[in-house]
mmCIF file with all atom_site columns, C-alpha atoms in Angstrom:
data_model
loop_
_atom_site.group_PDB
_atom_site.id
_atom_site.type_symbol
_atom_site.label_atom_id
_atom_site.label_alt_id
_atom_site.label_comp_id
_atom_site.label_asym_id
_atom_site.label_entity_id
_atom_site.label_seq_id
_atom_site.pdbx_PDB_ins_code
_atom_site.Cartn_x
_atom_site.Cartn_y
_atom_site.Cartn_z
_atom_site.occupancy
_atom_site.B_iso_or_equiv
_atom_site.pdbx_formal_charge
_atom_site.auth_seq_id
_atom_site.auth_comp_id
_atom_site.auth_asym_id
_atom_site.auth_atom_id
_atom_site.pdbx_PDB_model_num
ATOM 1   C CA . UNK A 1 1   ? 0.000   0.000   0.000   1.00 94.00 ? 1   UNK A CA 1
ATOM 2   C CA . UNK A 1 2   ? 1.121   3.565   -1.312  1.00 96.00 ? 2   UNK A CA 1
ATOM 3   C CA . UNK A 1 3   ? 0.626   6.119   1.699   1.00 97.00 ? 3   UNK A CA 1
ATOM 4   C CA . UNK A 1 4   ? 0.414   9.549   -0.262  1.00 96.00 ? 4   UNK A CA 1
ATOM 5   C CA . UNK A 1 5   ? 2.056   12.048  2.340   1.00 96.00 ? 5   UNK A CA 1
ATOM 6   C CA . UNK A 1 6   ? 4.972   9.054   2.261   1.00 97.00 ? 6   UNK A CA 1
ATOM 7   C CA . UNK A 1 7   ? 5.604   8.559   -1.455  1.00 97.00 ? 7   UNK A CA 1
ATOM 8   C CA . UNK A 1 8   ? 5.120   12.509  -1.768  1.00 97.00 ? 8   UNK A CA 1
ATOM 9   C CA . UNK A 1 9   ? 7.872   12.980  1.107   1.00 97.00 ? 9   UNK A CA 1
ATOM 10  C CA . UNK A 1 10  ? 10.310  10.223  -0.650  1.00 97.00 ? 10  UNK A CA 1
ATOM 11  C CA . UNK A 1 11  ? 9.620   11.932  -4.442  1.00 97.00 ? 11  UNK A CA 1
ATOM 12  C CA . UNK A 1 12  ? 10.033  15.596  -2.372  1.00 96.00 ? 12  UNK A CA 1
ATOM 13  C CA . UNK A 1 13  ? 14.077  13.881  -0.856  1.00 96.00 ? 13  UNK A CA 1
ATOM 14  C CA . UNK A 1 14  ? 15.046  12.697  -4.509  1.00 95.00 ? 14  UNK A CA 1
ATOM 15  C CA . UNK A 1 15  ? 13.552  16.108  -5.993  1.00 95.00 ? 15  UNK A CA 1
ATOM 16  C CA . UNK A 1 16  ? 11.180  14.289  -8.189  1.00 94.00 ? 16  UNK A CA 1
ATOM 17  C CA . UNK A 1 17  ? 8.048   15.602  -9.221  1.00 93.00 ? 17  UNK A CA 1
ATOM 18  C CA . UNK A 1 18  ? 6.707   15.983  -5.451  1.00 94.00 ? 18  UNK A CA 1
ATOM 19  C CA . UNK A 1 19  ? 4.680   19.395  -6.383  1.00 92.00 ? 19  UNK A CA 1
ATOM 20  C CA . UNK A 1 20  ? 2.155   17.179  -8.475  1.00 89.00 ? 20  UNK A CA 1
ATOM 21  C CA . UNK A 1 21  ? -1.076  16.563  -7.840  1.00 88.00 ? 21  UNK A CA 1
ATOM 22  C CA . UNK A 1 22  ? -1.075  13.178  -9.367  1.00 90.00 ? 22  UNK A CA 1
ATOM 23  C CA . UNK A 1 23  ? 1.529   11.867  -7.208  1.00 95.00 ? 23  UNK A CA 1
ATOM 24  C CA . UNK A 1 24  ? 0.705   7.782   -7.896  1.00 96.00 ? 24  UNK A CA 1
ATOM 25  C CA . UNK A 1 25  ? 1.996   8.243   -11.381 1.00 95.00 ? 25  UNK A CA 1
ATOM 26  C CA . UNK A 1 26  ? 4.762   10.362  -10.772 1.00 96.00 ? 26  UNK A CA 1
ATOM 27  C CA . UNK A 1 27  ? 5.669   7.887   -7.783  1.00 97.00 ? 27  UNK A CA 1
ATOM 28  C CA . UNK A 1 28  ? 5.758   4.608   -10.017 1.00 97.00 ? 28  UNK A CA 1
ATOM 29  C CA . UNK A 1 29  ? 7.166   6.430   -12.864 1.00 96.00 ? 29  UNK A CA 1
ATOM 30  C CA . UNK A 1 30  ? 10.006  7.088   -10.548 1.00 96.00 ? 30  UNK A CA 1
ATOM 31  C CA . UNK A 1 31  ? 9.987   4.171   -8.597  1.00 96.00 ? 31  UNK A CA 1
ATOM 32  C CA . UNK A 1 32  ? 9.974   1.641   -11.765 1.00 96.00 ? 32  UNK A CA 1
ATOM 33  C CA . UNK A 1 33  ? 12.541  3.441   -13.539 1.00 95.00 ? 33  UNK A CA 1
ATOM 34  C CA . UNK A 1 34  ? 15.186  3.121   -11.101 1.00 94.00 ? 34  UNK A CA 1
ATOM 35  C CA . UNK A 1 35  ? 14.076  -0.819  -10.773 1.00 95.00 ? 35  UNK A CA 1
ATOM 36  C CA . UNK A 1 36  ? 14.276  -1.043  -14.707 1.00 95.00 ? 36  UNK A CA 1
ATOM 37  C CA . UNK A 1 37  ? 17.651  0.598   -14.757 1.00 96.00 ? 37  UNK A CA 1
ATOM 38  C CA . UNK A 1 38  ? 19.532  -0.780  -11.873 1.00 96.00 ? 38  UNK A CA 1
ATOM 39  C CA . UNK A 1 39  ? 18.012  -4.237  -13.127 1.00 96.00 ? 39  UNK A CA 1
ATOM 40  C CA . UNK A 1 40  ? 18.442  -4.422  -16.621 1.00 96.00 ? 40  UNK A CA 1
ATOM 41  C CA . UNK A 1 41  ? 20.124  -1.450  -17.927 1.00 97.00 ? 41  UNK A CA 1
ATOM 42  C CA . UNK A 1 42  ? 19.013  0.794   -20.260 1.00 96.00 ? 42  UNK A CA 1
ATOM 43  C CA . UNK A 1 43  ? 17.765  4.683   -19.694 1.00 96.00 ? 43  UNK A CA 1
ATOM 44  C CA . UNK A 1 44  ? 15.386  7.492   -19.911 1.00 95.00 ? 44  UNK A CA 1
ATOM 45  C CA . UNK A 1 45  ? 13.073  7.324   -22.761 1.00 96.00 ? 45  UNK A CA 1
ATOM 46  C CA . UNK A 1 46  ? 13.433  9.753   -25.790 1.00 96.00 ? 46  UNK A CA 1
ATOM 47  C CA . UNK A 1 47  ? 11.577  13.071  -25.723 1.00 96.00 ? 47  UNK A CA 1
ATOM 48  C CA . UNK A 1 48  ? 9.583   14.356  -28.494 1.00 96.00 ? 48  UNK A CA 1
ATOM 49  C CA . UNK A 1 49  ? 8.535   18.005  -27.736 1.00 93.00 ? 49  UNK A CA 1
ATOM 50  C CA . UNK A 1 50  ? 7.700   18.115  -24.021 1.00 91.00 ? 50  UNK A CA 1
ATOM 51  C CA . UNK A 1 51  ? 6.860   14.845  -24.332 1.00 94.00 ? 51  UNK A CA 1
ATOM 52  C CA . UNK A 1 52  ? 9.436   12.345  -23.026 1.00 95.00 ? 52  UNK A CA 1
ATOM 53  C CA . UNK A 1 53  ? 8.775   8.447   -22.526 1.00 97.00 ? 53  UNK A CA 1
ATOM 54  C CA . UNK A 1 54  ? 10.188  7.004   -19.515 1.00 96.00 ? 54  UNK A CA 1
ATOM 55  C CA . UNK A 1 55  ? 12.474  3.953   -20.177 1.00 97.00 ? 55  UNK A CA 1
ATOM 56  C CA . UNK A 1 56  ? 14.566  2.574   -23.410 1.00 96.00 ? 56  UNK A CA 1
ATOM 57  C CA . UNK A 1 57  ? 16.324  -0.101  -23.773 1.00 94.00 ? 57  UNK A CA 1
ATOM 58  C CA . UNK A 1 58  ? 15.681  -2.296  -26.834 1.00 90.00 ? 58  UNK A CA 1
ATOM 59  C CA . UNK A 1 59  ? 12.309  -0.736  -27.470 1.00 91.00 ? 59  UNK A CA 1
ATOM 60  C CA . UNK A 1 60  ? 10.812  2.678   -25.756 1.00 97.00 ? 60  UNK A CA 1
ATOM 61  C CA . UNK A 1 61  ? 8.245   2.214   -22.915 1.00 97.00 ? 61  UNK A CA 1
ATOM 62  C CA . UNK A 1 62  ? 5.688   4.521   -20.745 1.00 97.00 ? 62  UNK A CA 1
ATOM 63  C CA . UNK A 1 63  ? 4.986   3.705   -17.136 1.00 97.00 ? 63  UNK A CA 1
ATOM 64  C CA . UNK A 1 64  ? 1.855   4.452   -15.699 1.00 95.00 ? 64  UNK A CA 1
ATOM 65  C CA . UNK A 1 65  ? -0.747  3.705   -12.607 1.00 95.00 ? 65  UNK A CA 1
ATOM 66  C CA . UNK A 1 66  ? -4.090  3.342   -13.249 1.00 93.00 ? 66  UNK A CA 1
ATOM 67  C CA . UNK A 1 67  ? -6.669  3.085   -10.374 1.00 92.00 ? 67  UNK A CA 1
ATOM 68  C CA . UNK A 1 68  ? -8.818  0.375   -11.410 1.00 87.00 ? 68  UNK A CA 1
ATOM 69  C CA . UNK A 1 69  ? -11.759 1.687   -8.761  1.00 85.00 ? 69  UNK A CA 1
ATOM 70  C CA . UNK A 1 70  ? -12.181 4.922   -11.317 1.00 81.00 ? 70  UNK A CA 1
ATOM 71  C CA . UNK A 1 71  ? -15.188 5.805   -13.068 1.00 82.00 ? 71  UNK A CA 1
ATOM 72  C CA . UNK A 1 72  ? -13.862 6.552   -15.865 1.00 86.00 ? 72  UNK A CA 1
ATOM 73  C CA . UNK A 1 73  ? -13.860 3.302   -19.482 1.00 89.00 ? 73  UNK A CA 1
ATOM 74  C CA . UNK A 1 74  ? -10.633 4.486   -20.703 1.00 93.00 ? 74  UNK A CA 1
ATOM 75  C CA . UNK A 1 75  ? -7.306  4.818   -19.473 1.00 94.00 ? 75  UNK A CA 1
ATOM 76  C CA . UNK A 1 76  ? -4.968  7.958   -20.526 1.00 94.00 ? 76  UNK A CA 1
ATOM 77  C CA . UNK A 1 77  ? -1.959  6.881   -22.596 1.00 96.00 ? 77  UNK A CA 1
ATOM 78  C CA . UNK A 1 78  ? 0.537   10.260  -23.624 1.00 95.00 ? 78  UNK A CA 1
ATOM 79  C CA . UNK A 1 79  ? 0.417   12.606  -26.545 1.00 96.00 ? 79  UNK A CA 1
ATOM 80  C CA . UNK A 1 80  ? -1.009  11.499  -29.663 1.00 96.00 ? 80  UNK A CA 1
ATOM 81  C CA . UNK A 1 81  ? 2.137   13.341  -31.950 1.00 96.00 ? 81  UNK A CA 1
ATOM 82  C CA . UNK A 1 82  ? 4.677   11.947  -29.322 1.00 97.00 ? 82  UNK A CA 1
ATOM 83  C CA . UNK A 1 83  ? 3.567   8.204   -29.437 1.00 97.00 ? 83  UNK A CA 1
ATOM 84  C CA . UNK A 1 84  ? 3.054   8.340   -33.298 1.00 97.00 ? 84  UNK A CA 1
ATOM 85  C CA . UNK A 1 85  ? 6.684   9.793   -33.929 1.00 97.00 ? 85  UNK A CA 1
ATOM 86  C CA . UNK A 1 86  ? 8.083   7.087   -31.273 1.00 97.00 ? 86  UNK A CA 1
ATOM 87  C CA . UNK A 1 87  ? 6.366   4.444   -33.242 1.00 97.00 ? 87  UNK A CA 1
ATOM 88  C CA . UNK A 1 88  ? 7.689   5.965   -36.474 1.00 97.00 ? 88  UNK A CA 1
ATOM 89  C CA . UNK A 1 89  ? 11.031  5.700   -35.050 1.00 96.00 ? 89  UNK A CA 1
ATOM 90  C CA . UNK A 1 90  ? 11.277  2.854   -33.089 1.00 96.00 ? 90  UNK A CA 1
ATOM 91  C CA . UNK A 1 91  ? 8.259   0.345   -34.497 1.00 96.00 ? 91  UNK A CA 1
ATOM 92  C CA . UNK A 1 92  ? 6.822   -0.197  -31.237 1.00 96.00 ? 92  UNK A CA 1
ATOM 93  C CA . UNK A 1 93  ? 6.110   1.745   -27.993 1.00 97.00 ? 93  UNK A CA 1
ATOM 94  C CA . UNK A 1 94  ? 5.699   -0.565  -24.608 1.00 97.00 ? 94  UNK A CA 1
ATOM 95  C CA . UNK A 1 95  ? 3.360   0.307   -21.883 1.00 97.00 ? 95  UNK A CA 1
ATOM 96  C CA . UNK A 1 96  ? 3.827   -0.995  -18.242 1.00 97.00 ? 96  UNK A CA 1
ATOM 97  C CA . UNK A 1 97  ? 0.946   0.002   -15.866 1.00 96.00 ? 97  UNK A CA 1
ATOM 98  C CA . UNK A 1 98  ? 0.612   -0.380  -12.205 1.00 96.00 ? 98  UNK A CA 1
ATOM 99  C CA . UNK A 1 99  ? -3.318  -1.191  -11.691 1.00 95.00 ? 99  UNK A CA 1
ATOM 100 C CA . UNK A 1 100 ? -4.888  -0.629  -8.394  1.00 95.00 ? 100 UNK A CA 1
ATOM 101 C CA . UNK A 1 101 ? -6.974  0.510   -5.740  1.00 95.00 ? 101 UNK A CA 1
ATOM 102 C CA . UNK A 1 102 ? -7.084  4.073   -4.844  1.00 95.00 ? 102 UNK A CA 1
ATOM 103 C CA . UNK A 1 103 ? -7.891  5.667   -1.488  1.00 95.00 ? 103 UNK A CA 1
ATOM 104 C CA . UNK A 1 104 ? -9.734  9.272   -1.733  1.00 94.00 ? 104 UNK A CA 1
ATOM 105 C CA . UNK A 1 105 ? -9.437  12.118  0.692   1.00 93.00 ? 105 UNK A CA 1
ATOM 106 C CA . UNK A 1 106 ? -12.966 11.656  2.294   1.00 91.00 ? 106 UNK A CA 1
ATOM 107 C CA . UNK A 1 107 ? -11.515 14.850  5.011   1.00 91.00 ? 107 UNK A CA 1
ATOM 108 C CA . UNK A 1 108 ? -10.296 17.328  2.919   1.00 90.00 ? 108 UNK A CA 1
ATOM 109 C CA . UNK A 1 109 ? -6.700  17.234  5.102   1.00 93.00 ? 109 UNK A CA 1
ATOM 110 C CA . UNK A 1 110 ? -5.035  16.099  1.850   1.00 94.00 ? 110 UNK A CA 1
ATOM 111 C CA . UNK A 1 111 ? -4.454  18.927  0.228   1.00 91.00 ? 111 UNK A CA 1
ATOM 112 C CA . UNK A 1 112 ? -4.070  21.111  3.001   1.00 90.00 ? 112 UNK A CA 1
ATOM 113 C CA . UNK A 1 113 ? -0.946  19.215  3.885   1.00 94.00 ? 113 UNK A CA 1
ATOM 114 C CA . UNK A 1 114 ? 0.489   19.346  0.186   1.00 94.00 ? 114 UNK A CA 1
ATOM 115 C CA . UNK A 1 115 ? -0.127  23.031  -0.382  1.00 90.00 ? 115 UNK A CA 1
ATOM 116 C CA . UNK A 1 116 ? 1.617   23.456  3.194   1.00 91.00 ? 116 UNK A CA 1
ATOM 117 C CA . UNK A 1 117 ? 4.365   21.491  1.840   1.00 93.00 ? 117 UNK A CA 1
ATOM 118 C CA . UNK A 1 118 ? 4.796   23.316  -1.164  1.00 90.00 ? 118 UNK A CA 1
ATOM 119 C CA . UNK A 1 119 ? 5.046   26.776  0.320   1.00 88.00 ? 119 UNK A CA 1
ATOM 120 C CA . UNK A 1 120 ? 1.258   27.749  -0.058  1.00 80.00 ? 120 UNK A CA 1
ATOM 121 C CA . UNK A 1 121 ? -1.193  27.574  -3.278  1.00 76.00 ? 121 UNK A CA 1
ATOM 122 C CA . UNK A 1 122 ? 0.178   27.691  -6.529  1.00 74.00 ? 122 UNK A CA 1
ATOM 123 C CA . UNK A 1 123 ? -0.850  30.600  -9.001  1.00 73.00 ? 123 UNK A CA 1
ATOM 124 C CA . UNK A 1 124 ? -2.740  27.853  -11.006 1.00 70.00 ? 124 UNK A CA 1
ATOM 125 C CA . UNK A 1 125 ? -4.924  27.176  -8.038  1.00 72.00 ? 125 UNK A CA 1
ATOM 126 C CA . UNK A 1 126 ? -5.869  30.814  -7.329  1.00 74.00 ? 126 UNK A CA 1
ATOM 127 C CA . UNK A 1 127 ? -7.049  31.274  -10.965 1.00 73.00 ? 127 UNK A CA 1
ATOM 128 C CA . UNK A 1 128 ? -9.273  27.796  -10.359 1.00 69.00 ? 128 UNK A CA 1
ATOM 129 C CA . UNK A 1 129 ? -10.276 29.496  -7.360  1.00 72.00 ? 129 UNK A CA 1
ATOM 130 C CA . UNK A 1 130 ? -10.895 32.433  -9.157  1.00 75.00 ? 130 UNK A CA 1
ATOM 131 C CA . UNK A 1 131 ? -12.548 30.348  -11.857 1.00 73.00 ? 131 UNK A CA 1
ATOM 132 C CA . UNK A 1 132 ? -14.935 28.623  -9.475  1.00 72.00 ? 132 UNK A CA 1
ATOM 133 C CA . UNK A 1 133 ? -14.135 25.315  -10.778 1.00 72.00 ? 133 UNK A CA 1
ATOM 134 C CA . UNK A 1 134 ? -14.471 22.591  -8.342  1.00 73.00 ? 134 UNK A CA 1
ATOM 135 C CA . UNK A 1 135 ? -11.552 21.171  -7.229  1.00 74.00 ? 135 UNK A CA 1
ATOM 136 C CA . UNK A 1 136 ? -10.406 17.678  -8.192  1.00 80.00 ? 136 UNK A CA 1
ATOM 137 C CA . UNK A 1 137 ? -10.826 14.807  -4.920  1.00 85.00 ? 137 UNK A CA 1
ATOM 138 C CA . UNK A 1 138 ? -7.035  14.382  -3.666  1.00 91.00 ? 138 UNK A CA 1
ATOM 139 C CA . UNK A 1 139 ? -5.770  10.362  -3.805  1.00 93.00 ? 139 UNK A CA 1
ATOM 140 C CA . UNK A 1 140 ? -4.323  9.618   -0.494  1.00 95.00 ? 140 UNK A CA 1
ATOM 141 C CA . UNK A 1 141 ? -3.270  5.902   -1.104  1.00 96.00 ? 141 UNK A CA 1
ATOM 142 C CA . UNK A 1 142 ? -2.858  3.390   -3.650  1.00 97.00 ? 142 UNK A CA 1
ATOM 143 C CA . UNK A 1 143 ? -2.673  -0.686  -3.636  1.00 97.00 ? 143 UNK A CA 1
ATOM 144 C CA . UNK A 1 144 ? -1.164  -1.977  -6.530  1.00 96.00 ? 144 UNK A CA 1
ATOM 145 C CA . UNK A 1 145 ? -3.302  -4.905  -7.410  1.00 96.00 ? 145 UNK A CA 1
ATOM 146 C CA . UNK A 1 146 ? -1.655  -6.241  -10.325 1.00 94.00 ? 146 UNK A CA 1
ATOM 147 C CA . UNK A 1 147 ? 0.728   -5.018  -13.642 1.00 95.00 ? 147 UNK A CA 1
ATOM 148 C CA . UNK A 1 148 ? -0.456  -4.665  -17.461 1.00 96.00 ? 148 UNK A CA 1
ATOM 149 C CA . UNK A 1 149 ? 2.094   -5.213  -19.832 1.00 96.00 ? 149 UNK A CA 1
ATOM 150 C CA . UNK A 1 150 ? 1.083   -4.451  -23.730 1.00 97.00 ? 150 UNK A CA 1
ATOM 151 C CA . UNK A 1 151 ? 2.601   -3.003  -26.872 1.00 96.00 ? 151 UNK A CA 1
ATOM 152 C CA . UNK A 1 152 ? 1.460   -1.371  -29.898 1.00 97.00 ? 152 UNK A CA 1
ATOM 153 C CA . UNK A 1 153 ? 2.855   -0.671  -33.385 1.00 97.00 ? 153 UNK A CA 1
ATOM 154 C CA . UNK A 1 154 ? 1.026   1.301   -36.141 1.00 97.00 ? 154 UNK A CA 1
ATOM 155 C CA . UNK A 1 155 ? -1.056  -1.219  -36.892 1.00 97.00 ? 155 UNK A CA 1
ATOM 156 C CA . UNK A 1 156 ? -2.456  -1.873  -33.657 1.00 97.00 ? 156 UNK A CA 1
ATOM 157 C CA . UNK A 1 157 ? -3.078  1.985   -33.237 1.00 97.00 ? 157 UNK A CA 1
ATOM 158 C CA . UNK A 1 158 ? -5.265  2.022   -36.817 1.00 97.00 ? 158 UNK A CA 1
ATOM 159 C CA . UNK A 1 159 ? -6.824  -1.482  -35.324 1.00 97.00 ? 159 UNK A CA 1
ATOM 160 C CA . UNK A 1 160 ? -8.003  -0.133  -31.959 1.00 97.00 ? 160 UNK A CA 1
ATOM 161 C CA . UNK A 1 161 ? -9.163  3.650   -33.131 1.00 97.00 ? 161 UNK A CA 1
ATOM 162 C CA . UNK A 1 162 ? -11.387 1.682   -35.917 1.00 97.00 ? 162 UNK A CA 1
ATOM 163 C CA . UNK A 1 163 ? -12.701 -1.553  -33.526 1.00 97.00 ? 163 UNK A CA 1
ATOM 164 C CA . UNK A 1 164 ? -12.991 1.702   -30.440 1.00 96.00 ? 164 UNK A CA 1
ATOM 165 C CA . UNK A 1 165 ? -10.558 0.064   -27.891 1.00 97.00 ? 165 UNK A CA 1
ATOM 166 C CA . UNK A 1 166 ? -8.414  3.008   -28.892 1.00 97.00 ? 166 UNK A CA 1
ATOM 167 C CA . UNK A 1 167 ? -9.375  6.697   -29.050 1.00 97.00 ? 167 UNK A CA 1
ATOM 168 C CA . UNK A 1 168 ? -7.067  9.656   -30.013 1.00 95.00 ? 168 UNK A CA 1
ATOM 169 C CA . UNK A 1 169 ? -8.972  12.596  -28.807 1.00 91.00 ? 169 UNK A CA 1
ATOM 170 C CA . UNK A 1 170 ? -8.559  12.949  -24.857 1.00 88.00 ? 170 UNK A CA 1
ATOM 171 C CA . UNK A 1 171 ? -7.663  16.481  -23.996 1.00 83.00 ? 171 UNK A CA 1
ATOM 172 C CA . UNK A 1 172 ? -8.790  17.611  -27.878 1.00 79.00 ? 172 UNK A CA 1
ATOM 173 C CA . UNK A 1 173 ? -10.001 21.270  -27.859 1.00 73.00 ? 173 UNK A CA 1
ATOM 174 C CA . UNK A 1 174 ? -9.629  21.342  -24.099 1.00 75.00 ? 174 UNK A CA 1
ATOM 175 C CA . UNK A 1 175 ? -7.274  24.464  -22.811 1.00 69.00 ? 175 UNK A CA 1
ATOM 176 C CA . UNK A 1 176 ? -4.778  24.980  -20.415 1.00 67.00 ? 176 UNK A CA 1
ATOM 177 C CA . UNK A 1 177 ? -5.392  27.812  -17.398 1.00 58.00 ? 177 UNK A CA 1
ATOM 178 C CA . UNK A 1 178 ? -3.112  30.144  -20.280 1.00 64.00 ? 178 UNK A CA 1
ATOM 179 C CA . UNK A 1 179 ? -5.622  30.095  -22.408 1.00 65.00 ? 179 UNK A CA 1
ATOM 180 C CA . UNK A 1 180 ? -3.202  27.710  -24.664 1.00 72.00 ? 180 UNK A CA 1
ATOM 181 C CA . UNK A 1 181 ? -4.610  24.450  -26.394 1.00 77.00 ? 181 UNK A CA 1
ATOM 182 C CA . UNK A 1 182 ? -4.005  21.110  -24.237 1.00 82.00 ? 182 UNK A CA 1
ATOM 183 C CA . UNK A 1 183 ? -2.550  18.583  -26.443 1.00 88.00 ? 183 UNK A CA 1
ATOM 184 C CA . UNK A 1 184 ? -4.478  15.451  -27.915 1.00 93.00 ? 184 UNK A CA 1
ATOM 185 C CA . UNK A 1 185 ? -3.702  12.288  -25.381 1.00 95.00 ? 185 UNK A CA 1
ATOM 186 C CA . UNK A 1 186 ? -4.445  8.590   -26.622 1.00 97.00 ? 186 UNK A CA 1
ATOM 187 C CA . UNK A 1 187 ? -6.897  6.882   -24.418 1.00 96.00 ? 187 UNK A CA 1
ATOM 188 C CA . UNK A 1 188 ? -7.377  2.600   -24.005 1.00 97.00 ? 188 UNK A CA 1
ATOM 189 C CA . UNK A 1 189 ? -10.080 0.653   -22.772 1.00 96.00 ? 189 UNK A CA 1
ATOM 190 C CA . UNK A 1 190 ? -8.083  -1.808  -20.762 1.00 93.00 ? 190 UNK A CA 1
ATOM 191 C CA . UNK A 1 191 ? -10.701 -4.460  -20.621 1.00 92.00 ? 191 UNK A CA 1
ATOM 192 C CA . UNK A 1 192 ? -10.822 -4.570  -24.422 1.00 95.00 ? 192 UNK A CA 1
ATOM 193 C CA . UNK A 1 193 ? -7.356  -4.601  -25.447 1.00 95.00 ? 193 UNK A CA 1
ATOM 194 C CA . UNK A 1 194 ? -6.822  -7.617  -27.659 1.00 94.00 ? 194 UNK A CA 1
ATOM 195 C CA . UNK A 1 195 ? -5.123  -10.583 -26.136 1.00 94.00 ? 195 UNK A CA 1
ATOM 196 C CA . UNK A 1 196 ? -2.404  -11.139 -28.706 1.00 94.00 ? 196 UNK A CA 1
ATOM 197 C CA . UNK A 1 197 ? -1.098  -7.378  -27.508 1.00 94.00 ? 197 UNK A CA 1
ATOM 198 C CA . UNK A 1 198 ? -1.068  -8.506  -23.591 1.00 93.00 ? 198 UNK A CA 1
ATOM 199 C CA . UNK A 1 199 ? 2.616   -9.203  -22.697 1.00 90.00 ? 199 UNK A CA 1
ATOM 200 C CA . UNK A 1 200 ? 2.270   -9.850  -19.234 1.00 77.00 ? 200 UNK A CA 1
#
C-alpha cells in the first residue's frame, strides 16, 4: 500500500516531481525506472517536444498507474504526436501500468498538507479558485493490485481507433489555465485490449 504524504515525502528527498497533484503516477514512474535501470540497464526514454517516454532499452516504454476503482472506461496513454513519432522511429512503444486501488481524501486534510508542503497555493490554483471550478478529490493511497504489460505498433493503433478500444482525442479542444490548447492524449479501454497485444 502507497501512503500519499509518504511517497510525496520520498519523491520531495530525490527532488522528483513531489509538487504534483497526481503523485501515484509520478511515484511509479520514478519508482519503476530506477528498478528497470539498476536491473536491466538501459535509460530514460526519448523526448519528443515536451513529451518524453520514460524507459529505453531495446524498445521505448511509458509507465503508468491506473486506479482500477475509477469511473472513468478508458485509461490515458501520452500525446497522440509523441507516441506516433516514437512508433515511427522505433516500431513499437511498450506500456507498463501499475493497476490498483485508490484511497480518496474523504476529510479534505489532503491537500491542506500538500499546499503546506509546497510553500502555499500555486498561481494555477488561485485562478481555479478564481474560476470557481471545483476542485479535483485528492488520492491519499494506492494498492497496486496487479501489472499490465502491452505493446502497440502502427497497426495496432489504426486497429483499436477503428474496432474503439483506442481513441485519439482525450484532452482535444480542451485548454490549459493560459488560455493555450491542451494537447491530444491517446486513451485505451483496458478491458478490451486484444489478447495477442497482452505481454504480461
Amino acid at each position: 500500500m502507497w501512503n500519499g504524504k509518504d511517497a510525496i515525502l520520498e519523491l520531495k528527498s530525490a527532488e522528483y516531481q513531489w509538487k504534483q497533484m497526481e503523485w501515484i503516477g509520478w511515484y511509479f514512474e520514478w519508482k519503476a525506472k530506477r528498478v528497470l535501470i539498476g536491473k536491466l540497464g538501459g535509460s530514460d526514454g526519448p523526448k519528443y517536444g515536451n513529451t518524453r517516454f520514460d524507459y529505453r532499452k531495446e524498445f521505448v516504454w511509458d509507465l503508468k498507474a491506473h486506479p482500477g476503482n475509477s469511473r472513468t472506461l478508458f485509461t490515458i496513454l501520452n500525446d497522440v504526436e509523441a507516441i506516433d513519432r516514437s512508433i515511427r522511429e522505433f516500431g513499437t512503444i511498450g506500456f507498463i501500468l501499475a493497476v490498483g486501488t485508490v484511497g480518496y481524501d474523504e476529510s479534505g486534510s489532503f491537500k491542506p498538507w500538500h499546499d503546506g508542503l509546497k510553500g502555499g497555493v500555486s498561481r494555477y490554483e488561485e485562478e481555479r479558485v478564481l474560476r470557481g471550478a471545483k476542485s479535483r478529490r485528492r488520492k491519499i493511497s494506492f494498492e497496486v493490485e496487479n501489472y499490465l504489460t502491452f505493446a502497440l505498433d502502427r497497426e495496432d493503433i489504426v486497429r483499436g481507433l477503428s474496432e474503439g478500444w483506442l481513441r485519439d482525442t482525450f484532452q482535444k479542444g480542451m485548454r490549459n489555465a493560459d488560455g493555450s490548447s491542451r494537447r491530444a492524449k491517446y486513451s485505451i479501454r483496458l478491458d478490451r485490449i486484444p489478447q495477442e497485444l497482452i505481454l504480461v
